[in-house]
Short mmCIF file of C-alpha atoms in Angstrom, two decimals:
data_model
loop_
_atom_site.label_atom_id
_atom_site.label_comp_id
_atom_site.label_asym_id
_atom_site.label_seq_id
_atom_site.Cartn_x
_atom_site.Cartn_y
_atom_site.Cartn_z
CA MET Q 1 -60.78 3.37 -75.33
CA ALA Q 2 -61.04 4.31 -71.80
CA GLY Q 3 -57.76 4.34 -69.64
CA ILE Q 4 -57.25 1.72 -67.00
CA ARG Q 5 -57.92 3.18 -63.65
CA PRO Q 6 -56.06 1.67 -60.71
CA THR Q 7 -58.07 -0.11 -58.16
CA THR Q 8 -58.28 0.70 -54.56
CA SER Q 9 -56.30 -2.34 -53.52
CA THR Q 10 -53.47 -1.37 -56.01
CA LEU Q 11 -53.34 2.14 -54.47
CA GLN Q 12 -53.11 0.73 -50.99
CA THR Q 13 -50.38 -1.72 -51.91
CA SER Q 14 -48.26 1.04 -53.53
CA SER Q 15 -48.74 3.24 -50.48
CA ALA Q 16 -47.65 0.58 -48.08
CA GLN Q 17 -44.53 -0.19 -50.13
CA LEU Q 18 -43.61 3.58 -50.24
CA PHE Q 19 -44.02 3.81 -46.44
CA THR Q 20 -41.94 0.75 -45.84
CA SER Q 21 -39.22 2.01 -48.18
CA ARG Q 22 -39.05 5.41 -46.25
CA LEU Q 23 -39.07 3.61 -42.93
CA LEU Q 24 -36.20 1.39 -43.95
CA LEU Q 25 -34.28 4.49 -45.27
CA LEU Q 26 -34.93 6.25 -41.92
CA LEU Q 27 -33.76 3.35 -39.87
CA THR Q 28 -30.55 3.18 -41.96
CA LEU Q 29 -29.75 6.79 -41.78
CA LEU Q 30 -30.48 7.32 -37.99
CA PRO Q 31 -27.66 5.15 -36.64
CA LEU Q 32 -25.31 6.50 -39.12
CA THR Q 33 -26.26 10.09 -38.15
CA LEU Q 34 -25.85 9.33 -34.37
CA ALA Q 35 -22.46 7.57 -35.04
CA ALA Q 36 -21.28 10.60 -36.98
CA PHE Q 37 -22.57 12.90 -34.33
CA ALA Q 38 -20.72 10.87 -31.46
CA PHE Q 39 -17.55 10.77 -33.52
CA LEU Q 40 -17.77 14.54 -33.92
CA LEU Q 41 -18.11 15.09 -30.23
CA GLN Q 42 -15.34 12.68 -29.26
CA TRP Q 43 -13.09 14.32 -31.90
CA ARG Q 44 -13.74 17.66 -30.33
CA GLY Q 45 -13.14 16.35 -26.82
CA GLY Q 46 -16.78 16.41 -25.70
CA LEU Q 47 -17.31 12.69 -25.04
CA THR Q 48 -15.26 10.27 -23.00
CA ASP Q 49 -15.52 6.61 -23.88
CA PRO Q 50 -16.13 4.83 -20.47
CA THR Q 51 -14.60 1.63 -21.83
CA THR Q 52 -11.20 3.31 -22.41
CA ARG Q 53 -11.20 5.80 -19.53
CA TRP Q 54 -9.52 3.40 -17.12
CA SER Q 55 -7.69 1.17 -19.56
CA PRO Q 56 -3.89 0.62 -19.16
CA ASP Q 57 -3.30 3.09 -21.97
CA HIS Q 58 -5.21 5.88 -20.21
CA HIS Q 59 -3.18 8.02 -17.93
CA GLU Q 60 -5.81 9.26 -15.46
CA PHE Q 61 -6.95 7.85 -12.16
CA PRO Q 62 -9.29 9.14 -9.53
CA GLY Q 63 -8.01 12.49 -8.29
CA MET Q 64 -5.82 13.14 -11.41
CA GLU Q 65 -8.40 14.03 -14.12
CA SER Q 66 -7.13 17.61 -14.46
CA ILE Q 67 -3.85 16.94 -16.10
CA SER Q 68 -4.21 18.84 -19.48
CA GLY Q 69 -3.23 17.31 -22.76
CA SER Q 70 -0.47 19.99 -23.43
CA ILE Q 71 1.22 19.01 -20.11
CA LYS Q 72 0.91 15.34 -20.91
CA ASP Q 73 2.44 15.99 -24.24
CA THR Q 74 5.17 17.99 -22.70
CA ILE Q 75 6.06 15.30 -20.24
CA ARG Q 76 5.81 12.60 -22.80
CA ASN Q 77 8.07 14.35 -25.26
CA SER Q 78 10.61 15.83 -22.88
CA GLY Q 79 14.14 14.82 -23.15
CA SER Q 80 15.84 16.53 -20.31
CA GLY Q 81 18.51 13.66 -19.99
CA CYS Q 82 18.25 13.75 -16.29
CA THR Q 83 17.64 10.25 -15.02
CA ASP Q 84 16.06 9.95 -11.64
CA LEU Q 85 16.68 7.32 -9.02
CA LEU Q 86 13.76 5.24 -10.23
CA GLY Q 87 15.05 4.86 -13.74
CA GLN Q 88 13.08 7.35 -15.79
CA SER Q 89 13.95 10.48 -17.79
CA HIS Q 90 11.63 13.25 -17.49
CA SER Q 91 11.38 17.02 -17.30
CA LEU Q 92 12.29 18.36 -13.89
CA SER Q 93 9.76 21.02 -13.87
CA PHE Q 94 6.62 18.99 -13.86
CA PRO Q 95 4.19 20.81 -11.41
CA TYR Q 96 2.55 17.79 -9.96
CA PHE Q 97 1.06 19.54 -6.92
CA ARG Q 98 -0.78 21.97 -9.10
CA ASP Q 99 -2.15 19.62 -11.65
CA TRP Q 100 -2.40 16.29 -9.87
CA LYS Q 101 -5.37 16.61 -7.34
CA PHE Q 102 -3.84 14.92 -4.42
CA GLY Q 103 -6.55 16.52 -2.26
CA PHE Q 104 -4.99 18.76 0.57
CA GLY Q 105 -8.03 20.95 0.88
CA SER Q 106 -9.63 21.50 4.21
CA ASP Q 107 -12.86 20.10 3.01
CA LEU Q 108 -11.36 16.71 2.33
CA LYS Q 109 -13.18 14.02 4.32
CA PRO Q 110 -12.39 11.74 5.98
CA LYS Q 111 -8.80 12.87 6.70
CA ILE Q 112 -6.54 9.90 6.58
CA CYS Q 113 -2.95 9.53 7.79
CA ILE Q 114 -0.42 6.66 7.58
CA THR Q 115 2.39 6.08 9.99
CA THR Q 116 5.36 3.79 9.41
CA SER Q 117 8.79 2.98 10.73
CA THR Q 118 11.20 2.58 7.83
CA SER Q 119 14.90 2.41 6.75
CA ALA Q 120 14.00 2.14 2.98
CA GLY Q 121 15.45 4.25 0.32
CA LEU Q 122 13.59 6.60 -2.21
CA GLU Q 123 13.16 3.76 -4.88
CA GLN Q 124 10.65 2.13 -2.42
CA THR Q 125 9.45 5.05 -0.35
CA LEU Q 126 8.37 7.51 -3.12
CA PRO Q 127 6.08 5.09 -4.99
CA TRP Q 128 4.62 4.10 -1.66
CA ILE Q 129 3.81 7.68 -0.60
CA PHE Q 130 2.28 8.85 -3.87
CA TYR Q 131 0.42 5.66 -4.48
CA HIS Q 132 -1.42 6.28 -1.11
CA LYS Q 133 -1.84 10.00 -2.08
CA VAL Q 134 -3.78 8.86 -5.02
CA MET Q 135 -5.88 6.67 -2.67
CA GLY Q 136 -6.77 9.73 -0.61
CA VAL Q 137 -4.19 9.82 2.20
CA SER Q 138 -3.24 13.28 3.05
CA THR Q 139 -0.60 12.93 5.89
CA PHE Q 140 2.34 10.63 6.44
CA PHE Q 141 4.23 10.26 9.69
CA LEU Q 142 7.52 8.71 8.77
CA PHE Q 143 9.70 7.50 11.65
CA VAL Q 144 13.07 7.10 9.85
CA GLU Q 145 16.31 5.19 10.54
CA GLY Q 146 19.18 3.98 8.53
CA LYS Q 147 19.05 4.76 4.78
CA ALA Q 148 15.73 6.63 5.23
CA ALA Q 149 17.39 9.03 7.68
CA SER Q 150 20.31 9.78 5.35
CA PRO Q 151 20.57 13.34 4.03
CA THR Q 152 20.07 12.22 0.33
CA VAL Q 153 16.87 10.49 1.32
CA SER Q 154 15.42 12.49 4.28
CA LYS Q 155 15.67 15.81 2.54
CA VAL Q 156 13.67 14.66 -0.45
CA LEU Q 157 10.98 13.25 1.90
CA GLU Q 158 10.84 16.56 3.74
CA THR Q 159 9.89 18.53 0.61
CA ILE Q 160 6.73 16.38 -0.04
CA ALA Q 161 3.56 18.11 1.12
CA GLY Q 162 1.88 16.19 3.96
CA VAL Q 163 5.04 14.17 4.88
CA LYS Q 164 6.42 14.59 8.51
CA VAL Q 165 9.72 13.02 9.07
CA ILE Q 166 10.64 12.01 12.57
CA TYR Q 167 14.25 11.09 13.19
CA ARG Q 168 15.35 8.55 15.78
CA THR Q 169 17.39 10.95 17.90
CA ARG Q 170 18.59 10.71 21.39
CA GLU Q 171 15.69 13.19 22.37
CA LEU Q 172 13.09 10.80 20.84
CA GLU Q 173 14.42 7.81 22.56
CA GLU Q 174 14.47 9.62 25.86
CA GLN Q 175 10.79 10.58 25.34
CA GLN Q 176 9.77 7.08 24.43
CA ALA Q 177 11.61 5.65 27.48
CA LYS Q 178 9.11 7.57 29.56
CA SER Q 179 6.10 6.12 27.84
CA ARG Q 180 3.53 4.29 29.99
CA ILE Q 181 3.75 1.22 27.73
CA TRP Q 182 6.87 0.20 29.64
CA ASN Q 183 4.85 0.01 32.84
CA GLU Q 184 2.08 -2.08 31.26
CA THR Q 185 1.82 -5.71 30.42
CA TRP Q 186 0.27 -5.88 26.99
CA LEU Q 187 3.50 -5.40 25.24
CA SER Q 188 5.87 -6.88 27.93
CA SER Q 189 6.51 -10.18 26.29
CA PHE Q 190 8.39 -8.41 23.42
CA PHE Q 191 10.57 -6.26 25.63
CA TYR Q 192 14.37 -6.72 25.63
CA LYS Q 193 14.61 -8.99 22.78
CA PRO Q 194 16.63 -8.57 19.42
CA CYS Q 195 15.59 -8.09 15.83
CA ASN Q 196 12.11 -8.49 15.00
CA TYR Q 197 10.89 -8.18 18.61
CA GLU Q 198 12.77 -4.92 19.00
CA LEU Q 199 11.22 -3.49 15.81
CA PHE Q 200 7.81 -4.59 16.99
CA VAL Q 201 8.20 -2.60 20.32
CA LYS Q 202 9.73 0.30 18.36
CA GLN Q 203 6.86 0.34 15.93
CA SER Q 204 4.38 0.36 18.90
CA LEU Q 205 6.17 3.31 20.47
CA ASN Q 206 6.22 5.28 17.25
CA MET Q 207 2.58 4.53 16.69
CA GLU Q 208 1.64 5.91 20.18
CA MET Q 209 3.33 9.21 19.14
CA ALA Q 210 1.77 9.28 15.77
CA ILE Q 211 -1.78 9.09 17.50
CA VAL Q 212 -1.02 12.28 19.22
CA MET Q 213 0.39 13.98 16.05
CA ALA Q 214 -2.67 12.76 14.14
CA ARG Q 215 -5.06 14.41 16.57
CA GLU Q 216 -3.09 17.72 16.41
CA ALA Q 217 -3.39 17.54 12.62
CA GLY Q 218 -7.22 16.94 12.66
CA MET Q 219 -7.02 13.46 11.23
CA ASP Q 220 -10.01 11.18 11.17
CA TRP Q 221 -8.33 7.83 10.62
CA ILE Q 222 -4.84 6.44 11.15
CA ILE Q 223 -3.24 3.34 9.67
CA HIS Q 224 0.03 1.73 10.37
CA LEU Q 225 1.68 0.31 7.27
CA ASP Q 226 5.15 -0.87 6.33
CA THR Q 227 6.65 0.53 3.16
CA ASP Q 228 6.42 -2.80 1.46
CA GLU Q 229 2.55 -2.72 1.78
CA LEU Q 230 -0.04 -1.09 -0.30
CA ILE Q 231 -3.79 -0.60 0.49
CA HIS Q 232 -6.01 -2.16 -2.08
CA PRO Q 233 -9.50 -0.55 -1.53
CA ALA Q 234 -11.62 -3.07 -3.46
CA GLY Q 235 -15.20 -2.93 -2.85
CA ALA Q 236 -15.49 0.72 -2.53
CA ARG Q 237 -17.71 2.78 -4.94
CA GLU Q 238 -14.38 4.02 -6.63
CA TYR Q 239 -10.78 2.86 -6.20
CA SER Q 240 -10.20 5.06 -3.25
CA LEU Q 241 -9.36 4.47 0.48
CA ARG Q 242 -11.05 7.75 1.28
CA GLN Q 243 -14.27 6.52 -0.30
CA LEU Q 244 -13.85 3.19 1.48
CA LEU Q 245 -13.58 4.77 4.99
CA MET Q 246 -16.20 7.28 4.20
CA ASP Q 247 -18.71 4.56 3.95
CA VAL Q 248 -17.79 3.01 7.33
CA PRO Q 249 -20.63 3.41 9.90
CA GLY Q 250 -19.88 6.02 12.51
CA ASN Q 251 -20.09 3.44 15.38
CA VAL Q 252 -17.14 1.46 13.97
CA ASP Q 253 -13.75 2.20 15.65
CA MET Q 254 -11.43 -0.03 13.80
CA VAL Q 255 -11.44 -1.56 10.16
CA ILE Q 256 -9.35 -4.66 9.60
CA PHE Q 257 -7.79 -5.19 6.08
CA PRO Q 258 -6.97 -8.92 5.52
CA ASN Q 259 -3.49 -9.11 3.83
CA TYR Q 260 -2.77 -10.61 0.49
CA GLU Q 261 0.83 -11.87 -0.14
CA SER Q 262 2.74 -11.23 -3.30
CA SER Q 263 3.56 -14.23 -5.43
CA VAL Q 264 6.57 -13.21 -7.64
CA GLU Q 265 7.06 -15.09 -10.95
CA ARG Q 266 10.68 -13.94 -11.59
CA ASP Q 267 13.86 -13.84 -9.51
CA ASP Q 268 15.05 -10.65 -11.06
CA ILE Q 269 12.28 -8.23 -9.82
CA LYS Q 270 13.71 -4.69 -9.25
CA GLU Q 271 10.66 -2.55 -8.64
CA PRO Q 272 8.04 -4.71 -6.97
CA PHE Q 273 5.14 -2.22 -7.01
CA SER Q 274 5.46 -1.89 -10.80
CA GLU Q 275 6.36 -5.57 -11.70
CA VAL Q 276 4.25 -7.81 -9.44
CA SER Q 277 0.60 -8.53 -10.27
CA MET Q 278 -0.11 -11.89 -8.70
CA PHE Q 279 -1.03 -12.28 -5.08
CA LYS Q 280 -2.12 -15.17 -2.68
CA LYS Q 281 -5.52 -14.43 -1.14
CA ASN Q 282 -5.95 -14.36 2.58
CA TYR Q 283 -7.82 -17.08 4.46
CA ASP Q 284 -10.55 -14.62 5.43
CA HIS Q 285 -11.38 -14.09 1.86
CA LEU Q 286 -11.59 -17.72 0.85
CA PRO Q 287 -14.12 -20.46 1.40
CA LYS Q 288 -12.67 -22.91 3.97
CA ASP Q 289 -13.00 -26.00 1.69
CA VAL Q 290 -11.00 -24.07 -0.93
CA TYR Q 291 -8.40 -22.94 1.53
CA PHE Q 292 -7.79 -26.31 3.26
CA GLY Q 293 -8.48 -28.34 0.08
CA ASN Q 294 -5.43 -26.61 -1.70
CA TYR Q 295 -3.30 -25.88 1.36
CA LYS Q 296 -0.44 -28.19 0.56
CA GLU Q 297 -0.17 -27.05 -3.10
CA ALA Q 298 -0.34 -23.42 -2.08
CA THR Q 299 2.29 -23.85 0.57
CA ARG Q 300 4.81 -25.54 -1.63
CA GLY Q 301 6.91 -26.99 1.17
CA ASN Q 302 7.08 -23.78 3.26
CA PRO Q 303 6.31 -23.70 6.91
CA ASN Q 304 2.88 -22.04 6.37
CA TYR Q 305 0.37 -20.89 3.73
CA PHE Q 306 1.78 -17.42 3.85
CA LEU Q 307 5.60 -16.85 3.99
CA THR Q 308 5.14 -14.31 6.83
CA TYR Q 309 2.19 -12.83 8.62
CA GLY Q 310 -1.52 -13.44 7.68
CA ASN Q 311 -3.53 -11.43 10.18
CA GLY Q 312 -3.65 -8.19 8.21
CA LYS Q 313 -3.47 -4.58 9.24
CA SER Q 314 -6.02 -2.08 10.59
CA ALA Q 315 -7.17 1.46 10.36
CA ALA Q 316 -8.53 3.10 13.50
CA ARG Q 317 -10.78 5.98 14.09
CA ILE Q 318 -8.95 8.95 15.97
CA GLN Q 319 -10.68 9.31 19.32
CA ASP Q 320 -9.98 9.62 22.97
CA HIS Q 321 -7.84 7.03 24.70
CA LEU Q 322 -6.67 5.36 21.45
CA ARG Q 323 -3.56 3.35 21.63
CA PRO Q 324 -1.62 0.95 19.48
CA ASN Q 325 -1.92 -2.85 20.12
CA GLY Q 326 1.22 -3.84 18.32
CA ALA Q 327 1.93 -3.22 14.64
CA HIS Q 328 -1.14 -4.96 13.31
CA ARG Q 329 -4.03 -3.46 15.52
CA TRP Q 330 -5.19 -0.65 17.54
CA HIS Q 331 -7.00 -0.60 20.95
CA ASN Q 332 -8.55 1.88 23.36
CA TYR Q 333 -7.67 2.18 27.11
CA MET Q 334 -11.30 2.76 28.12
CA LYS Q 335 -13.27 0.30 25.92
CA THR Q 336 -13.11 -2.69 23.50
CA PRO Q 337 -13.04 -1.17 19.95
CA ASN Q 338 -15.95 -2.05 17.79
CA GLU Q 339 -14.24 -3.56 14.70
CA VAL Q 340 -15.26 -4.76 11.27
CA LYS Q 341 -13.27 -6.93 8.79
CA LEU Q 342 -13.47 -5.97 5.22
CA GLU Q 343 -14.80 -8.64 2.89
CA GLU Q 344 -13.04 -7.37 -0.42
CA ALA Q 345 -10.29 -4.75 0.44
CA ALA Q 346 -7.01 -5.90 1.53
CA VAL Q 347 -3.48 -4.91 2.22
CA LEU Q 348 -1.04 -6.01 -0.52
CA HIS Q 349 2.12 -7.23 1.24
CA TYR Q 350 5.09 -7.51 -1.06
CA THR Q 351 7.02 -10.24 0.75
CA TYR Q 352 10.60 -11.01 -0.23
CA PRO Q 353 9.83 -9.79 -3.73
CA LYS Q 354 13.56 -9.26 -4.53
CA PHE Q 355 16.38 -11.76 -4.10
CA SER Q 356 18.39 -9.01 -2.40
CA ASP Q 357 15.72 -9.07 0.50
CA LEU Q 358 17.32 -12.19 1.75
CA THR Q 359 20.66 -10.48 2.52
CA SER Q 360 19.22 -7.16 3.56
CA ARG Q 361 17.13 -8.72 6.27
CA ARG Q 362 20.27 -10.78 7.36
CA ASP Q 363 22.30 -7.67 7.55
CA ARG Q 364 19.79 -5.98 9.95
CA CYS Q 365 20.07 -8.74 12.62
CA GLY Q 366 23.05 -9.97 14.47
CA CYS Q 367 21.62 -13.29 15.76
CA LYS Q 368 23.57 -16.58 15.30
CA PRO Q 369 22.27 -18.70 12.22
CA THR Q 370 21.15 -21.60 14.35
CA LYS Q 371 17.69 -23.04 14.77
CA GLU Q 372 17.78 -22.28 18.54
CA ASP Q 373 19.11 -18.67 18.40
CA VAL Q 374 16.90 -17.49 15.49
CA LYS Q 375 13.94 -17.97 17.80
CA ARG Q 376 15.01 -15.16 19.95
CA CYS Q 377 15.12 -12.94 16.86
CA PHE Q 378 12.26 -13.81 14.57
CA MET Q 379 8.52 -14.50 15.33
CA LEU Q 380 7.71 -16.43 12.18
CA GLU Q 381 9.23 -19.65 11.01
CA PHE Q 382 9.94 -18.57 7.32
CA ASP Q 383 11.93 -15.56 8.45
CA ARG Q 384 14.04 -17.92 10.59
CA SER Q 385 14.72 -20.24 7.70
CA ALA Q 386 15.50 -17.30 5.33
CA PHE Q 387 17.99 -15.81 7.76
CA ILE Q 388 19.79 -19.10 8.24
CA ILE Q 389 20.09 -19.61 4.46
CA ALA Q 390 21.21 -16.11 3.82
CA SER Q 391 23.97 -16.45 6.68
CA THR Q 392 25.24 -19.81 5.63
CA ALA Q 393 24.74 -20.60 2.03
CA THR Q 394 26.60 -19.40 -1.12
CA GLU Q 395 25.24 -17.09 -3.63
CA GLU Q 396 24.27 -19.94 -5.86
CA GLU Q 397 22.73 -21.86 -3.13
CA MET Q 398 20.70 -18.82 -1.90
CA LEU Q 399 19.33 -18.19 -5.49
CA LEU Q 400 18.27 -21.89 -5.92
CA TRP Q 401 16.53 -21.66 -2.43
CA TYR Q 402 14.88 -18.53 -3.36
CA ARG Q 403 13.61 -20.00 -6.62
CA GLU Q 404 12.26 -23.00 -4.87
CA ARG Q 405 10.58 -21.33 -1.97
CA ILE Q 406 9.48 -17.99 -3.19
CA VAL Q 407 9.40 -17.72 -6.94
CA TRP Q 408 6.33 -19.12 -8.61
CA THR Q 409 7.72 -20.71 -11.75
CA ASP Q 410 5.40 -23.56 -12.17
CA ARG Q 411 2.81 -22.19 -14.69
CA ALA Q 412 0.51 -25.14 -14.52
CA LEU Q 413 0.24 -24.89 -10.68
CA ASN Q 414 -0.29 -21.06 -11.00
CA LEU Q 415 -3.04 -21.49 -13.39
CA LYS Q 416 -4.69 -24.09 -11.20
CA LEU Q 417 -4.49 -21.88 -8.21
CA LEU Q 418 -5.88 -18.90 -10.07
CA ARG Q 419 -8.84 -20.83 -11.23
CA LYS Q 420 -9.42 -22.08 -7.71
CA GLY Q 421 -9.24 -18.56 -6.38
CA ILE Q 422 -6.13 -19.02 -4.14
CA LEU Q 423 -4.13 -16.70 -6.41
CA THR Q 424 -5.52 -13.66 -7.94
CA ARG Q 425 -4.36 -11.00 -10.35
CA ILE Q 426 -4.48 -7.37 -9.18
CA TYR Q 427 -3.26 -4.81 -11.79
CA THR Q 428 -4.44 -1.44 -10.54
CA PRO Q 429 -1.72 -0.57 -8.07
CA MET Q 430 0.99 -1.68 -10.61
CA VAL Q 431 -0.50 0.57 -13.26
CA ILE Q 432 -0.93 3.45 -10.96
CA VAL Q 433 2.70 3.40 -9.89
CA GLN Q 434 3.91 2.86 -13.44
CA ARG Q 435 1.85 6.03 -14.45
CA LEU Q 436 3.33 8.06 -11.60
CA ARG Q 437 6.73 7.09 -12.73
CA GLU Q 438 6.18 7.85 -16.34
CA THR Q 439 4.63 11.29 -15.81
CA GLY Q 440 7.76 12.32 -13.79
CA VAL Q 441 6.19 12.75 -10.23
CA PHE Q 442 9.21 11.00 -8.70
CA SER Q 443 11.92 12.70 -10.67
CA SER Q 444 10.18 16.04 -9.95
CA VAL Q 445 10.26 15.70 -6.16
CA ILE Q 446 13.87 14.59 -6.16
CA ALA Q 447 14.90 17.50 -8.50
CA SER Q 448 13.06 19.92 -6.20
CA ALA Q 449 15.14 18.80 -3.28
CA GLN Q 450 18.55 18.89 -5.12
CA ALA Q 451 19.20 22.47 -4.26
CA VAL Q 452 18.57 21.97 -0.64
CA LEU Q 453 20.66 18.85 -0.66
CA SER Q 454 23.64 20.89 -2.18
CA SER Q 455 23.31 23.42 0.62
CA VAL Q 456 23.32 20.74 3.30
CA LYS Q 457 26.43 19.13 1.89
CA ASN Q 458 28.25 22.50 2.14
CA SER Q 459 27.10 23.28 5.57
CA ASN Q 460 28.76 22.24 8.94
CA SER Q 461 25.67 23.27 10.98
CA SER Q 462 23.91 19.82 10.75
CA THR Q 463 25.15 16.47 11.88
CA ALA Q 464 22.40 14.51 10.12
CA GLY Q 465 21.51 16.66 7.21
CA VAL Q 466 18.31 17.92 8.90
CA THR Q 467 17.27 20.98 10.65
CA SER Q 468 16.68 20.83 14.39
CA SER Q 469 12.99 21.88 13.94
CA THR Q 470 12.23 18.73 12.13
CA LYS Q 471 13.45 16.51 14.93
CA ILE Q 472 10.95 15.30 17.54
CA GLY Q 473 12.25 16.56 21.03
CA HIS Q 474 13.98 19.87 19.71
CA ASP Q 475 11.13 22.33 19.92
CA GLY Q 476 8.44 22.95 22.54
CA GLU Q 477 5.56 21.78 20.56
CA SER Q 478 7.14 18.30 20.00
CA LYS Q 479 7.95 17.97 23.72
CA ALA Q 480 4.42 18.78 24.44
CA THR Q 481 3.24 16.07 22.13
CA ALA Q 482 5.52 13.51 23.81
CA ARG Q 483 4.21 14.37 27.32
CA ARG Q 484 0.60 14.34 26.21
CA VAL Q 485 0.96 10.65 25.19
CA LEU Q 486 1.49 9.96 28.96
CA GLN Q 487 -1.75 11.70 30.10
CA ILE Q 488 -4.02 8.75 29.19
CA PRO Q 489 -6.20 7.57 32.17
CA ASP Q 490 -4.76 4.51 33.93
CA ASN Q 491 -6.34 0.99 33.74
CA SER Q 492 -5.22 -2.07 35.60
CA SER Q 493 -4.91 -4.74 32.92
CA PHE Q 494 -4.99 -5.15 29.17
CA SER Q 495 -5.04 -8.12 26.79
CA PRO Q 496 -1.66 -8.86 25.09
CA ALA Q 497 -0.62 -7.08 21.93
CA ILE Q 498 -1.55 -8.90 18.70
CA PRO Q 499 1.77 -10.21 17.04
CA PRO Q 500 2.35 -11.01 13.40
CA LEU Q 501 0.34 -14.31 13.14
CA SER Q 502 0.56 -16.94 10.42
CA PRO Q 503 -2.65 -18.02 8.68
CA PRO Q 504 -4.31 -21.17 10.09
CA GLY Q 505 -2.52 -24.29 9.26
CA LEU Q 506 -3.88 -27.81 8.69
CA GLU Q 507 -3.36 -28.42 12.38
CA GLY Q 508 -4.35 -24.85 13.45
CA THR Q 509 -0.84 -23.93 14.70
CA HIS Q 510 0.46 -20.36 14.75
CA ILE Q 511 3.79 -18.96 15.87
CA GLU Q 512 6.04 -19.75 18.73
CA MET Q 513 6.62 -17.01 21.21
#
C-alpha cells in the first residue's frame, strides 16, 4: 500500500505553527534578556535609575554627584562621638570642599552673591549658607552683630570658602555715616526710628556696601536675603538658582521672587529648614478668585493673609549706579530698572517657625508694649501684636496665642486649602538640608574652626575674637571700598524705598507708616 503523502495545505499549516511558536519564544526571551542585561549593568554601577536618583533616600543633589560610595559609607558608619551644634554625630574629617562640588571655579557663570545682616547663631546660619551653595551661590557678605559676631560663631563663618564676614565696628559705622543715603529722600521716612525701622536703614546701608564688594569680587548678581529665608528656584531646568538666573534675558536688571510663608504644623519646631514643608502661596502665584475667595479661612483671624511681609525679595544684576531700595528691592541712580516677576520661583520665608521667636523678637526691641508705642517700632500689624503678647502674657498664655495664630493644627482646613492651592507642600529644601546635616558638612566646618577658636580664647590681642584684617575700615582696601560708594553721580529726587508690605487685603489696605 502506498504511503500517505502530506498535502500542500498540511505542510503550510505545520510551517505556520512552527513560525508562530518560534516567534512567541523569541518575544518571551527578548524582554527577559533585556531585563537581565539591565540588572547586570545596574549591579555593576553602569546604570542610574532616574526614578530613584532624586528620591528622599538618595543622597545626591545637583552639584554633589561626585561623592564616592566609600566616602558615603565612611560617613554613614562613622562613630566619632563628637556631636556638633546641629545635633548630629559624624567624622570630623569629612573633606566636603574636595568632594562636594559647590562650584568656586572661575568658569562658573553667572556668579551670584547673597548679602545679609544677621545676629543668628550657627544652628540657623550654617544650613542657610550651605543650602544656597548647593543652589549655586558662590559668595556671601555677612554683616554680623550680636550672637553672629561672637567668637564662637564668627570664627566658624570665617573658615567657610566664599564667606566674607563684616563686623559692625566703629569704623564701619563712621563710614556708613558718610553715605550719600543720609542726604537723599528715598529712605528718609525710616530715619531715627527704633527697632524694625532702624534695622531697615541698617540693611540698606549694608546693601550699599555689599554692591561695591560684589563688583570687586566680579559678581554678576546680588540678592539680599535674611537668614530665615531660602530661595526656591522652581521653574528652572534644574533645581538651581544659577540655572534660573542664567536663563534671564540680558536686558533684565532685576528679578523679583514672590515670597511664600511657612505654615508650621507643630509648636515644638527646633530646626525649621529641616522640619517645615508646608507653605502659604503668595498672592502673585494665585488666581484672584482663589485668593479672595479663601481669604478669611487662610487668614485665621490674623491681621492679614500673611503674618508679615508679602512683597517678596529681589535679585539685581551688578551694573553701574546700582543702589538698594530698601531691604526688598534694588534701584539705579541713573535709570528705572527693567524688572521681571517670576511665575514659579519663590523665597521661602520661615516666619515665627519656633515658639522662642516670640521672645527673641521681644528682647531685641525696647519699645513699650502698648498699641500706640509699637507703631513706632514695627511696620506690620502682626509683629506689633506678637510683641505685645510676648511682653505682657504668661508663658502659658503665649503658647496658647502661638497655637491659635501661627500653628496650623486644623487638618481639615489644611487639606481644604491644600486642595485649593492656597497651601502647598515643598520638600526639596528640607531634604537638602537634612542630607547636608547627615553627611557631616556642618560638623566638619565647626571642627575645622576649633583650633582657631582655641587660639583666640588664649590670646589677648583681639577684643572681639577677630583679626583686624577682617573688619571693614581697618585696611586700605576696605576704606577705598567705603569711599567708592559715595562716588555715584548725583540725582535730584528718587521714589521712596519699598518697605515690607502686607499682601492685598479684602479692602486693599497695606501697612501704616
